[in-house]
Amino acid sequence: MDIVENSCRQWRVLIYTDSVDFGGHEKTLLDALKYICCQSAIDLIVLISDRNVRFIEAAQCIADKCTIRTIPFSTAPGDVFRVLLKTPKVRSIKKIIAAIAPDLVIVSQGAIALSSSGLGAAKLLQITTLSFLPMAHNVAFVRNSNSIAIFFQEFLYRQLYKIPDFFLTICQTTVDQLTHDYSINHERIFLNYYGLDIKKLSEPKLFDRNLSHTIKHVGIVGRVEFNQKQHDFFMQELQKYHDQITPVIIHVIGDGPDLEDLKQLVEELGLTGIVQFEGWVDDLTKWYQQLDLIVLPSRFEGVPIVMLEAMYWGVPVVASNSDGMKEMLPAKWLYSVGNGKEMFEKIDFVIQNCQDELLKKNHQYVVDCLNIESFKVGFFESVVKCLMFRKSDGQTQS
């Protein structure tokens, strides 16, 4: 970091994202940018898809400290072909990036295919690239299929993994996937755990959950999307097991592409009496004080922000035994991916039994290790290492 701060030149860093969603990954990125744009040696430029209105609005908090531009591009099916074949979309993005002339391009990728056109454009310009990538699951797992088409798609995606000079990720699971599945050298991977802004959070009143409440309140929080987040799976399993567990009210907090389909499914399953849709909520503080439990039924994740917040606020989290959840949650709260019976057994166990000891450990773990200051500094240090890199050194060869 001293090398950058003491440099006589200004380093130009470009952030590229053409995702149309604003979720945990984008919020994580924004927290890092708040720190980077305050560094005197960094000239920060952020390119955001003009379709991502929520991200554009959220980025206004740093608009006076960096340059924010919208671009008429967004992630679309077939982008992997566009990148590998260097189509007009990629070449148009190349012109935009070339005019900015950055020293480093950070491509925000929730998964390797997202914003890949920006990655390909930077590659054409031979600019050092850093992929901010929280997840690196193979395509067969993500698509839940082993068809020939999926096998071909996986082959193409493997070509995308060869493009970035460096990767920055937020959990050890992804590091293992990058090294084992995609043969990425450890030297090219930065592991930087995300954390909460503890200074801005009030001290929670922990460990006073009333176990005698007849009806328990369970939250399923985040982007409503079936393939990854599995809201549909949760509701289908709820219909099977809700009369076998402690009475619950399910609060669906968030929105997303499958929200209307989920509402229809809840009606078809006869669950309207116990499922309530609360919409998008910017500040979940009051919900953490009201919920008895949060459930994360996702097939895969990075490190869910809602999980970290629940850990801080002393709310138990029942989650699938995968990725960041497996790394950070107690084994007693985890269930096998796709096992609805086990999921509701865990839910019933947690809401019927005192979890004070585990809640205290979770809270302290977030305070001591998973805080935003450590994340922001770690992110910036990764950026500095990339800026110091020279392609002529040959360090990017896998």
JSON list of N, CA and C in Angstrom, two decimals, residues 65-140:
[
{"chain": "A", "resi": 65, "resn": "LYS", "atom": "N", "xyz": [-16.77, 11.70, -5.12]},
{"chain": "A", "resi": 65, "resn": "LYS", "atom": "CA", "xyz": [-15.38, 11.29, -4.91]},
{"chain": "A", "resi": 65, "resn": "LYS", "atom": "C", "xyz": [-14.81, 10.48, -6.06]},
{"chain": "A", "resi": 66, "resn": "CYS", "atom": "N", "xyz": [-15.65, 10.16, -7.04]},
{"chain": "A", "resi": 66, "resn": "CYS", "atom": "CA", "xyz": [-15.19, 9.39, -8.20]},
{"chain": "A", "resi": 66, "resn": "CYS", "atom": "C", "xyz": [-16.07, 9.71, -9.38]},
{"chain": "A", "resi": 67, "resn": "THR", "atom": "N", "xyz": [-15.78, 9.10, -10.51]},
{"chain": "A", "resi": 67, "resn": "THR", "atom": "CA", "xyz": [-16.58, 9.30, -11.72]},
{"chain": "A", "resi": 67, "resn": "THR", "atom": "C", "xyz": [-17.49, 8.10, -11.92]},
{"chain": "A", "resi": 68, "resn": "ILE", "atom": "N", "xyz": [-18.79, 8.35, -12.00]},
{"chain": "A", "resi": 68, "resn": "ILE", "atom": "CA", "xyz": [-19.76, 7.29, -12.23]},
{"chain": "A", "resi": 68, "resn": "ILE", "atom": "C", "xyz": [-20.41, 7.50, -13.59]},
{"chain": "A", "resi": 69, "resn": "ARG", "atom": "N", "xyz": [-20.32, 6.47, -14.44]},
{"chain": "A", "resi": 69, "resn": "ARG", "atom": "CA", "xyz": [-20.91, 6.56, -15.77]},
{"chain": "A", "resi": 69, "resn": "ARG", "atom": "C", "xyz": [-21.81, 5.36, -16.01]},
{"chain": "A", "resi": 70, "resn": "THR", "atom": "N", "xyz": [-22.90, 5.60, -16.70]},
{"chain": "A", "resi": 70, "resn": "THR", "atom": "CA", "xyz": [-23.76, 4.49, -17.10]},
{"chain": "A", "resi": 70, "resn": "THR", "atom": "C", "xyz": [-23.41, 4.07, -18.52]},
{"chain": "A", "resi": 71, "resn": "ILE", "atom": "N", "xyz": [-23.61, 2.78, -18.79]},
{"chain": "A", "resi": 71, "resn": "ILE", "atom": "CA", "xyz": [-23.32, 2.24, -20.12]},
{"chain": "A", "resi": 71, "resn": "ILE", "atom": "C", "xyz": [-24.54, 1.50, -20.64]},
{"chain": "A", "resi": 72, "resn": "PRO", "atom": "N", "xyz": [-24.77, 1.49, -21.94]},
{"chain": "A", "resi": 72, "resn": "PRO", "atom": "CA", "xyz": [-25.97, 0.86, -22.52]},
{"chain": "A", "resi": 72, "resn": "PRO", "atom": "C", "xyz": [-25.79, -0.63, -22.76]},
{"chain": "A", "resi": 73, "resn": "PHE", "atom": "N", "xyz": [-25.15, -1.29, -21.82]},
{"chain": "A", "resi": 73, "resn": "PHE", "atom": "CA", "xyz": [-24.90, -2.73, -21.96]},
{"chain": "A", "resi": 73, "resn": "PHE", "atom": "C", "xyz": [-25.32, -3.44, -20.68]},
{"chain": "A", "resi": 74, "resn": "SER", "atom": "N", "xyz": [-25.71, -4.69, -20.82]},
{"chain": "A", "resi": 74, "resn": "SER", "atom": "CA", "xyz": [-26.02, -5.51, -19.66]},
{"chain": "A", "resi": 74, "resn": "SER", "atom": "C", "xyz": [-25.72, -6.96, -19.98]},
{"chain": "A", "resi": 75, "resn": "THR", "atom": "N", "xyz": [-25.48, -7.73, -18.94]},
{"chain": "A", "resi": 75, "resn": "THR", "atom": "CA", "xyz": [-25.23, -9.16, -19.12]},
{"chain": "A", "resi": 75, "resn": "THR", "atom": "C", "xyz": [-26.41, -9.80, -19.83]},
{"chain": "A", "resi": 76, "resn": "ALA", "atom": "N", "xyz": [-26.12, -10.63, -20.82]},
{"chain": "A", "resi": 76, "resn": "ALA", "atom": "CA", "xyz": [-27.19, -11.27, -21.60]},
{"chain": "A", "resi": 76, "resn": "ALA", "atom": "C", "xyz": [-26.77, -12.69, -21.95]},
{"chain": "A", "resi": 77, "resn": "PRO", "atom": "N", "xyz": [-27.76, -13.57, -22.17]},
{"chain": "A", "resi": 77, "resn": "PRO", "atom": "CA", "xyz": [-27.41, -14.93, -22.61]},
{"chain": "A", "resi": 77, "resn": "PRO", "atom": "C", "xyz": [-26.54, -14.89, -23.86]},
{"chain": "A", "resi": 78, "resn": "GLY", "atom": "N", "xyz": [-25.53, -15.72, -23.90]},
{"chain": "A", "resi": 78, "resn": "GLY", "atom": "CA", "xyz": [-24.64, -15.77, -25.05]},
{"chain": "A", "resi": 78, "resn": "GLY", "atom": "C", "xyz": [-23.44, -14.86, -24.95]},
{"chain": "A", "resi": 79, "resn": "ASP", "atom": "N", "xyz": [-23.26, -14.17, -23.82]},
{"chain": "A", "resi": 79, "resn": "ASP", "atom": "CA", "xyz": [-22.10, -13.28, -23.69]},
{"chain": "A", "resi": 79, "resn": "ASP", "atom": "C", "xyz": [-20.78, -14.04, -23.76]},
{"chain": "A", "resi": 80, "resn": "VAL", "atom": "N", "xyz": [-20.78, -15.29, -23.33]},
{"chain": "A", "resi": 80, "resn": "VAL", "atom": "CA", "xyz": [-19.54, -16.06, -23.41]},
{"chain": "A", "resi": 80, "resn": "VAL", "atom": "C", "xyz": [-19.08, -16.18, -24.85]},
{"chain": "A", "resi": 81, "resn": "PHE", "atom": "N", "xyz": [-20.03, -16.37, -25.78]},
{"chain": "A", "resi": 81, "resn": "PHE", "atom": "CA", "xyz": [-19.67, -16.40, -27.21]},
{"chain": "A", "resi": 81, "resn": "PHE", "atom": "C", "xyz": [-19.16, -15.04, -27.66]},
{"chain": "A", "resi": 82, "resn": "ARG", "atom": "N", "xyz": [-19.82, -13.99, -27.19]},
{"chain": "A", "resi": 82, "resn": "ARG", "atom": "CA", "xyz": [-19.42, -12.63, -27.60]},
{"chain": "A", "resi": 82, "resn": "ARG", "atom": "C", "xyz": [-18.00, -12.32, -27.14]},
{"chain": "A", "resi": 83, "resn": "VAL", "atom": "N", "xyz": [-17.66, -12.80, -25.96]},
{"chain": "A", "resi": 83, "resn": "VAL", "atom": "CA", "xyz": [-16.31, -12.56, -25.45]},
{"chain": "A", "resi": 83, "resn": "VAL", "atom": "C", "xyz": [-15.28, -13.35, -26.26]},
{"chain": "A", "resi": 84, "resn": "LEU", "atom": "N", "xyz": [-15.55, -14.62, -26.46]},
{"chain": "A", "resi": 84, "resn": "LEU", "atom": "CA", "xyz": [-14.57, -15.48, -27.13]},
{"chain": "A", "resi": 84, "resn": "LEU", "atom": "C", "xyz": [-14.44, -15.15, -28.62]},
{"chain": "A", "resi": 85, "resn": "LEU", "atom": "N", "xyz": [-15.53, -14.64, -29.22]},
{"chain": "A", "resi": 85, "resn": "LEU", "atom": "CA", "xyz": [-15.51, -14.32, -30.65]},
{"chain": "A", "resi": 85, "resn": "LEU", "atom": "C", "xyz": [-15.24, -12.82, -30.90]},
{"chain": "A", "resi": 86, "resn": "LYS", "atom": "N", "xyz": [-15.11, -12.06, -29.81]},
{"chain": "A", "resi": 86, "resn": "LYS", "atom": "CA", "xyz": [-14.77, -10.63, -29.92]},
{"chain": "A", "resi": 86, "resn": "LYS", "atom": "C", "xyz": [-15.79, -9.89, -30.79]},
{"chain": "A", "resi": 87, "resn": "THR", "atom": "N", "xyz": [-17.06, -10.04, -30.45]},
{"chain": "A", "resi": 87, "resn": "THR", "atom": "CA", "xyz": [-18.16, -9.48, -31.24]},
{"chain": "A", "resi": 87, "resn": "THR", "atom": "C", "xyz": [-18.25, -7.96, -31.06]},
{"chain": "A", "resi": 88, "resn": "PRO", "atom": "N", "xyz": [-19.12, -7.28, -31.85]},
{"chain": "A", "resi": 88, "resn": "PRO", "atom": "CA", "xyz": [-19.25, -5.82, -31.73]},
{"chain": "A", "resi": 88, "resn": "PRO", "atom": "C", "xyz": [-19.56, -5.33, -30.32]},
{"chain": "A", "resi": 89, "resn": "LYS", "atom": "N", "xyz": [-20.34, -6.08, -29.54]},
{"chain": "A", "resi": 89, "resn": "LYS", "atom": "CA", "xyz": [-20.62, -5.65, -28.17]},
{"chain": "A", "resi": 89, "resn": "LYS", "atom": "C", "xyz": [-19.32, -5.51, -27.37]},
{"chain": "A", "resi": 90, "resn": "VAL", "atom": "N", "xyz": [-18.48, -6.50, -27.45]},
{"chain": "A", "resi": 90, "resn": "VAL", "atom": "CA", "xyz": [-17.22, -6.47, -26.71]},
{"chain": "A", "resi": 90, "resn": "VAL", "atom": "C", "xyz": [-16.32, -5.36, -27.24]},
{"chain": "A", "resi": 91, "resn": "ARG", "atom": "N", "xyz": [-16.30, -5.18, -28.56]},
{"chain": "A", "resi": 91, "resn": "ARG", "atom": "CA", "xyz": [-15.44, -4.14, -29.14]},
{"chain": "A", "resi": 91, "resn": "ARG", "atom": "C", "xyz": [-15.93, -2.74, -28.81]},
{"chain": "A", "resi": 92, "resn": "SER", "atom": "N", "xyz": [-17.27, -2.60, -28.65]},
{"chain": "A", "resi": 92, "resn": "SER", "atom": "CA", "xyz": [-17.81, -1.29, -28.24]},
{"chain": "A", "resi": 92, "resn": "SER", "atom": "C", "xyz": [-17.40, -0.97, -26.81]},
{"chain": "A", "resi": 93, "resn": "ILE", "atom": "N", "xyz": [-17.44, -1.97, -25.97]},
{"chain": "A", "resi": 93, "resn": "ILE", "atom": "CA", "xyz": [-17.01, -1.78, -24.58]},
{"chain": "A", "resi": 93, "resn": "ILE", "atom": "C", "xyz": [-15.50, -1.50, -24.54]},
{"chain": "A", "resi": 94, "resn": "LYS", "atom": "N", "xyz": [-14.78, -2.16, -25.43]},
{"chain": "A", "resi": 94, "resn": "LYS", "atom": "CA", "xyz": [-13.33, -1.93, -25.52]},
{"chain": "A", "resi": 94, "resn": "LYS", "atom": "C", "xyz": [-13.04, -0.45, -25.80]},
{"chain": "A", "resi": 95, "resn": "LYS", "atom": "N", "xyz": [-13.79, 0.17, -26.68]},
{"chain": "A", "resi": 95, "resn": "LYS", "atom": "CA", "xyz": [-13.58, 1.58, -27.01]},
{"chain": "A", "resi": 95, "resn": "LYS", "atom": "C", "xyz": [-13.82, 2.47, -25.80]},
{"chain": "A", "resi": 96, "resn": "ILE", "atom": "N", "xyz": [-14.86, 2.15, -25.03]},
{"chain": "A", "resi": 96, "resn": "ILE", "atom": "CA", "xyz": [-15.16, 2.93, -23.83]},
{"chain": "A", "resi": 96, "resn": "ILE", "atom": "C", "xyz": [-14.01, 2.83, -22.83]},
{"chain": "A", "resi": 97, "resn": "ILE", "atom": "N", "xyz": [-13.54, 1.60, -22.62]},
{"chain": "A", "resi": 97, "resn": "ILE", "atom": "CA", "xyz": [-12.45, 1.39, -21.66]},
{"chain": "A", "resi": 97, "resn": "ILE", "atom": "C", "xyz": [-11.16, 2.03, -22.16]},
{"chain": "A", "resi": 98, "resn": "ALA", "atom": "N", "xyz": [-10.91, 1.91, -23.45]},
{"chain": "A", "resi": 98, "resn": "ALA", "atom": "CA", "xyz": [-9.68, 2.50, -24.01]},
{"chain": "A", "resi": 98, "resn": "ALA", "atom": "C", "xyz": [-9.65, 4.01, -23.82]},
{"chain": "A", "resi": 99, "resn": "ALA", "atom": "N", "xyz": [-10.80, 4.66, -23.94]},
{"chain": "A", "resi": 99, "resn": "ALA", "atom": "CA", "xyz": [-10.86, 6.10, -23.76]},
{"chain": "A", "resi": 99, "resn": "ALA", "atom": "C", "xyz": [-10.57, 6.51, -22.32]},
{"chain": "A", "resi": 100, "resn": "ILE", "atom": "N", "xyz": [-10.87, 5.63, -21.39]},
{"chain": "A", "resi": 100, "resn": "ILE", "atom": "CA", "xyz": [-10.60, 5.90, -19.97]},
{"chain": "A", "resi": 100, "resn": "ILE", "atom": "C", "xyz": [-9.13, 5.64, -19.65]},
{"chain": "A", "resi": 101, "resn": "ALA", "atom": "N", "xyz": [-8.54, 4.67, -20.33]},
{"chain": "A", "resi": 101, "resn": "ALA", "atom": "CA", "xyz": [-7.13, 4.31, -20.17]},
{"chain": "A", "resi": 101, "resn": "ALA", "atom": "C", "xyz": [-6.77, 3.97, -18.72]},
{"chain": "A", "resi": 102, "resn": "PRO", "atom": "N", "xyz": [-7.44, 2.98, -18.15]},
{"chain": "A", "resi": 102, "resn": "PRO", "atom": "CA", "xyz": [-7.15, 2.63, -16.75]},
{"chain": "A", "resi": 102, "resn": "PRO", "atom": "C", "xyz": [-5.86, 1.81, -16.62]},
{"chain": "A", "resi": 103, "resn": "ASP", "atom": "N", "xyz": [-5.30, 1.84, -15.43]},
{"chain": "A", "resi": 103, "resn": "ASP", "atom": "CA", "xyz": [-4.17, 0.98, -15.11]},
{"chain": "A", "resi": 103, "resn": "ASP", "atom": "C", "xyz": [-4.65, -0.41, -14.68]},
{"chain": "A", "resi": 104, "resn": "LEU", "atom": "N", "xyz": [-5.86, -0.48, -14.18]},
{"chain": "A", "resi": 104, "resn": "LEU", "atom": "CA", "xyz": [-6.43, -1.73, -13.69]},
{"chain": "A", "resi": 104, "resn": "LEU", "atom": "C", "xyz": [-7.94, -1.71, -13.94]},
{"chain": "A", "resi": 105, "resn": "VAL", "atom": "N", "xyz": [-8.47, -2.84, -14.39]},
{"chain": "A", "resi": 105, "resn": "VAL", "atom": "CA", "xyz": [-9.92, -3.00, -14.53]},
{"chain": "A", "resi": 105, "resn": "VAL", "atom": "C", "xyz": [-10.38, -4.07, -13.54]},
{"chain": "A", "resi": 106, "resn": "ILE", "atom": "N", "xyz": [-11.28, -3.68, -12.64]},
{"chain": "A", "resi": 106, "resn": "ILE", "atom": "CA", "xyz": [-11.90, -4.62, -11.71]},
{"chain": "A", "resi": 106, "resn": "ILE", "atom": "C", "xyz": [-13.29, -4.93, -12.24]},
{"chain": "A", "resi": 107, "resn": "VAL", "atom": "N", "xyz": [-13.51, -6.19, -12.56]},
{"chain": "A", "resi": 107, "resn": "VAL", "atom": "CA", "xyz": [-14.80, -6.60, -13.11]},
{"chain": "A", "resi": 107, "resn": "VAL", "atom": "C", "xyz": [-15.60, -7.27, -12.00]},
{"chain": "A", "resi": 108, "resn": "SER", "atom": "N", "xyz": [-16.75, -6.70, -11.70]},
{"chain": "A", "resi": 108, "resn": "SER", "atom": "CA", "xyz": [-17.61, -7.23, -10.64]},
{"chain": "A", "resi": 108, "resn": "SER", "atom": "C", "xyz": [-18.44, -8.38, -11.20]},
{"chain": "A", "resi": 109, "resn": "GLN", "atom": "N", "xyz": [-18.14, -9.60, -10.75]},
{"chain": "A", "resi": 109, "resn": "GLN", "atom": "CA", "xyz": [-18.79, -10.78, -11.29]},
{"chain": "A", "resi": 109, "resn": "GLN", "atom": "C", "xyz": [-19.35, -11.65, -10.15]},
{"chain": "A", "resi": 110, "resn": "GLY", "atom": "N", "xyz": [-20.66, -11.66, -10.03]},
{"chain": "A", "resi": 110, "resn": "GLY", "atom": "CA", "xyz": [-21.24, -12.58, -9.06]},
{"chain": "A", "resi": 110, "resn": "GLY", "atom": "C", "xyz": [-20.93, -14.01, -9.42]},
{"chain": "A", "resi": 111, "resn": "ALA", "atom": "N", "xyz": [-20.83, -14.28, -10.71]},
{"chain": "A", "resi": 111, "resn": "ALA", "atom": "CA", "xyz": [-20.37, -15.54, -11.29]},
{"chain": "A", "resi": 111, "resn": "ALA", "atom": "C", "xyz": [-19.61, -15.19, -12.55]},
{"chain": "A", "resi": 112, "resn": "ILE", "atom": "N", "xyz": [-18.83, -16.11, -13.06]},
{"chain": "A", "resi": 112, "resn": "ILE", "atom": "CA", "xyz": [-17.87, -15.80, -14.12]},
{"chain": "A", "resi": 112, "resn": "ILE", "atom": "C", "xyz": [-18.51, -15.27, -15.40]},
{"chain": "A", "resi": 113, "resn": "ALA", "atom": "N", "xyz": [-19.77, -15.63, -15.68]},
{"chain": "A", "resi": 113, "resn": "ALA", "atom": "CA", "xyz": [-20.41, -15.15, -16.91]},
{"chain": "A", "resi": 113, "resn": "ALA", "atom": "C", "xyz": [-20.93, -13.73, -16.78]},
{"chain": "A", "resi": 114, "resn": "LEU", "atom": "N", "xyz": [-21.18, -13.27, -15.55]},
{"chain": "A", "resi": 114, "resn": "LEU", "atom": "CA", "xyz": [-21.72, -11.94, -15.35]},
{"chain": "A", "resi": 114, "resn": "LEU", "atom": "C", "xyz": [-20.64, -10.88, -15.64]},
{"chain": "A", "resi": 115, "resn": "SER", "atom": "N", "xyz": [-21.04, -9.87, -16.37]},
{"chain": "A", "resi": 115, "resn": "SER", "atom": "CA", "xyz": [-20.13, -8.77, -16.74]},
{"chain": "A", "resi": 115, "resn": "SER", "atom": "C", "xyz": [-18.90, -9.27, -17.51]},
{"chain": "A", "resi": 116, "resn": "SER", "atom": "N", "xyz": [-19.01, -10.43, -18.12]},
{"chain": "A", "resi": 116, "resn": "SER", "atom": "CA", "xyz": [-17.85, -11.00, -18.82]},
{"chain": "A", "resi": 116, "resn": "SER", "atom": "C", "xyz": [-17.46, -10.21, -20.06]},
{"chain": "A", "resi": 117, "resn": "SER", "atom": "N", "xyz": [-18.40, -9.44, -20.61]},
{"chain": "A", "resi": 117, "resn": "SER", "atom": "CA", "xyz": [-18.05, -8.62, -21.78]},
{"chain": "A", "resi": 117, "resn": "SER", "atom": "C", "xyz": [-17.01, -7.57, -21.43]},
{"chain": "A", "resi": 118, "resn": "GLY", "atom": "N", "xyz": [-17.12, -7.03, -20.23]},
{"chain": "A", "resi": 118, "resn": "GLY", "atom": "CA", "xyz": [-16.10, -6.08, -19.76]},
{"chain": "A", "resi": 118, "resn": "GLY", "atom": "C", "xyz": [-14.77, -6.75, -19.55]},
{"chain": "A", "resi": 119, "resn": "LEU", "atom": "N", "xyz": [-14.82, -7.98, -19.07]},
{"chain": "A", "resi": 119, "resn": "LEU", "atom": "CA", "xyz": [-13.58, -8.76, -18.89]},
{"chain": "A", "resi": 119, "resn": "LEU", "atom": "C", "xyz": [-12.91, -9.00, -20.23]},
{"chain": "A", "resi": 120, "resn": "GLY", "atom": "N", "xyz": [-13.71, -9.40, -21.23]},
{"chain": "A", "resi": 120, "resn": "GLY", "atom": "CA", "xyz": [-13.15, -9.64, -22.56]},
{"chain": "A", "resi": 120, "resn": "GLY", "atom": "C", "xyz": [-12.60, -8.38, -23.21]},
{"chain": "A", "resi": 121, "resn": "ALA", "atom": "N", "xyz": [-13.28, -7.26, -23.00]},
{"chain": "A", "resi": 121, "resn": "ALA", "atom": "CA", "xyz": [-12.82, -5.99, -23.57]},
{"chain": "A", "resi": 121, "resn": "ALA", "atom": "C", "xyz": [-11.48, -5.58, -22.97]},
{"chain": "A", "resi": 122, "resn": "ALA", "atom": "N", "xyz": [-11.34, -5.73, -21.66]},
{"chain": "A", "resi": 122, "resn": "ALA", "atom": "CA", "xyz": [-10.06, -5.39, -21.01]},
{"chain": "A", "resi": 122, "resn": "ALA", "atom": "C", "xyz": [-8.95, -6.31, -21.49]},
{"chain": "A", "resi": 123, "resn": "LYS", "atom": "N", "xyz": [-9.29, -7.55, -21.74]},
{"chain": "A", "resi": 123, "resn": "LYS", "atom": "CA", "xyz": [-8.31, -8.52, -22.25]},
{"chain": "A", "resi": 123, "resn": "LYS", "atom": "C", "xyz": [-7.79, -8.08, -23.61]},
{"chain": "A", "resi": 124, "resn": "LEU", "atom": "N", "xyz": [-8.68, -7.60, -24.47]},
{"chain": "A", "resi": 124, "resn": "LEU", "atom": "CA", "xyz": [-8.27, -7.13, -25.80]},
{"chain": "A", "resi": 124, "resn": "LEU", "atom": "C", "xyz": [-7.29, -5.96, -25.69]},
{"chain": "A", "resi": 125, "resn": "LEU", "atom": "N", "xyz": [-7.46, -5.16, -24.63]},
{"chain": "A", "resi": 125, "resn": "LEU", "atom": "CA", "xyz": [-6.59, -4.00, -24.44]},
{"chain": "A", "resi": 125, "resn": "LEU", "atom": "C", "xyz": [-5.33, -4.34, -23.66]},
{"chain": "A", "resi": 126, "resn": "GLN", "atom": "N", "xyz": [-5.22, -5.59, -23.21]},
{"chain": "A", "resi": 126, "resn": "GLN", "atom": "CA", "xyz": [-4.07, -6.06, -22.44]},
{"chain": "A", "resi": 126, "resn": "GLN", "atom": "C", "xyz": [-3.87, -5.25, -21.15]},
{"chain": "A", "resi": 127, "resn": "ILE", "atom": "N", "xyz": [-5.00, -4.91, -20.52]},
{"chain": "A", "resi": 127, "resn": "ILE", "atom": "CA", "xyz": [-4.98, -4.21, -19.24]},
{"chain": "A", "resi": 127, "resn": "ILE", "atom": "C", "xyz": [-5.09, -5.24, -18.13]},
{"chain": "A", "resi": 128, "resn": "THR", "atom": "N", "xyz": [-4.36, -5.05, -17.07]},
{"chain": "A", "resi": 128, "resn": "THR", "atom": "CA", "xyz": [-4.44, -5.97, -15.93]},
{"chain": "A", "resi": 128, "resn": "THR", "atom": "C", "xyz": [-5.87, -6.01, -15.39]},
{"chain": "A", "resi": 129, "resn": "THR", "atom": "N", "xyz": [-6.37, -7.22, -15.14]},
{"chain": "A", "resi": 129, "resn": "THR", "atom": "CA", "xyz": [-7.75, -7.38, -14.70]},
{"chain": "A", "resi": 129, "resn": "THR", "atom": "C", "xyz": [-7.82, -8.13, -13.37]},
{"chain": "A", "resi": 130, "resn": "LEU", "atom": "N", "xyz": [-8.78, -7.71, -12.56]},
{"chain": "A", "resi": 130, "resn": "LEU", "atom": "CA", "xyz": [-9.09, -8.37, -11.29]},
{"chain": "A", "resi": 130, "resn": "LEU", "atom": "C", "xyz": [-10.57, -8.72, -11.32]},
{"chain": "A", "resi": 131, "resn": "SER", "atom": "N", "xyz": [-10.88, -10.01, -11.23]},
{"chain": "A", "resi": 131, "resn": "SER", "atom": "CA", "xyz": [-12.27, -10.45, -11.17]},
{"chain": "A", "resi": 131, "resn": "SER", "atom": "C", "xyz": [-12.70, -10.53, -9.71]},
{"chain": "A", "resi": 132, "resn": "PHE", "atom": "N", "xyz": [-13.70, -9.73, -9.35]},
{"chain": "A", "resi": 132, "resn": "PHE", "atom": "CA", "xyz": [-14.28, -9.82, -8.00]},
{"chain": "A", "resi": 132, "resn": "PHE", "atom": "C", "xyz": [-15.38, -10.86, -8.08]},
{"chain": "A", "resi": 133, "resn": "LEU", "atom": "N", "xyz": [-15.07, -12.07, -7.60]},
{"chain": "A", "resi": 133, "resn": "LEU", "atom": "CA", "xyz": [-15.88, -13.26, -7.88]},
{"chain": "A", "resi": 133, "resn": "LEU", "atom": "C", "xyz": [-16.20, -14.02, -6.59]},
{"chain": "A", "resi": 134, "resn": "PRO", "atom": "N", "xyz": [-17.41, -13.89, -6.06]},
{"chain": "A", "resi": 134, "resn": "PRO", "atom": "CA", "xyz": [-17.73, -14.59, -4.81]},
{"chain": "A", "resi": 134, "resn": "PRO", "atom": "C", "xyz": [-18.01, -16.07, -4.97]},
{"chain": "A", "resi": 135, "resn": "MET", "atom": "N", "xyz": [-18.39, -16.51, -6.19]},
{"chain": "A", "resi": 135, "resn": "MET", "atom": "CA", "xyz": [-18.76, -17.91, -6.41]},
{"chain": "A", "resi": 135, "resn": "MET", "atom": "C", "xyz": [-18.12, -18.45, -7.68]},
{"chain": "A", "resi": 136, "resn": "ALA", "atom": "N", "xyz": [-17.71, -19.73, -7.64]},
{"chain": "A", "resi": 136, "resn": "ALA", "atom": "CA", "xyz": [-17.08, -20.34, -8.83]},
{"chain": "A", "resi": 136, "resn": "ALA", "atom": "C", "xyz": [-17.56, -21.77, -9.00]},
{"chain": "A", "resi": 137, "resn": "HIS", "atom": "N", "xyz": [-18.85, -22.00, -8.81]},
{"chain": "A", "resi": 137, "resn": "HIS", "atom": "CA", "xyz": [-19.40, -23.35, -8.98]},
{"chain": "A", "resi": 137, "resn": "HIS", "atom": "C", "xyz": [-19.41, -23.73, -10.46]},
{"chain": "A", "resi": 138, "resn": "ASN", "atom": "N", "xyz": [-19.28, -25.01, -10.73]},
{"chain": "A", "resi": 138, "resn": "ASN", "atom": "CA", "xyz": [-19.33, -25.44, -12.13]},
{"chain": "A", "resi": 138, "resn": "ASN", "atom": "C", "xyz": [-20.75, -25.34, -12.67]},
{"chain": "A", "resi": 139, "resn": "VAL", "atom": "N", "xyz": [-20.88, -25.30, -13.97]},
{"chain": "A", "resi": 139, "resn": "VAL", "atom": "CA", "xyz": [-22.16, -25.04, -14.62]},
{"chain": "A", "resi": 139, "resn": "VAL", "atom": "C", "xyz": [-23.18, -26.14, -14.34]},
{"chain": "A", "resi": 140, "resn": "ALA", "atom": "N", "xyz": [-22.73, -27.37, -14.32]},
{"chain": "A", "resi": 140, "resn": "ALA", "atom": "CA", "xyz": [-23.66, -28.49, -14.08]},
{"chain": "A", "resi": 140, "resn": "ALA", "atom": "C", "xyz": [-24.35, -28.33, -12.73]}
]
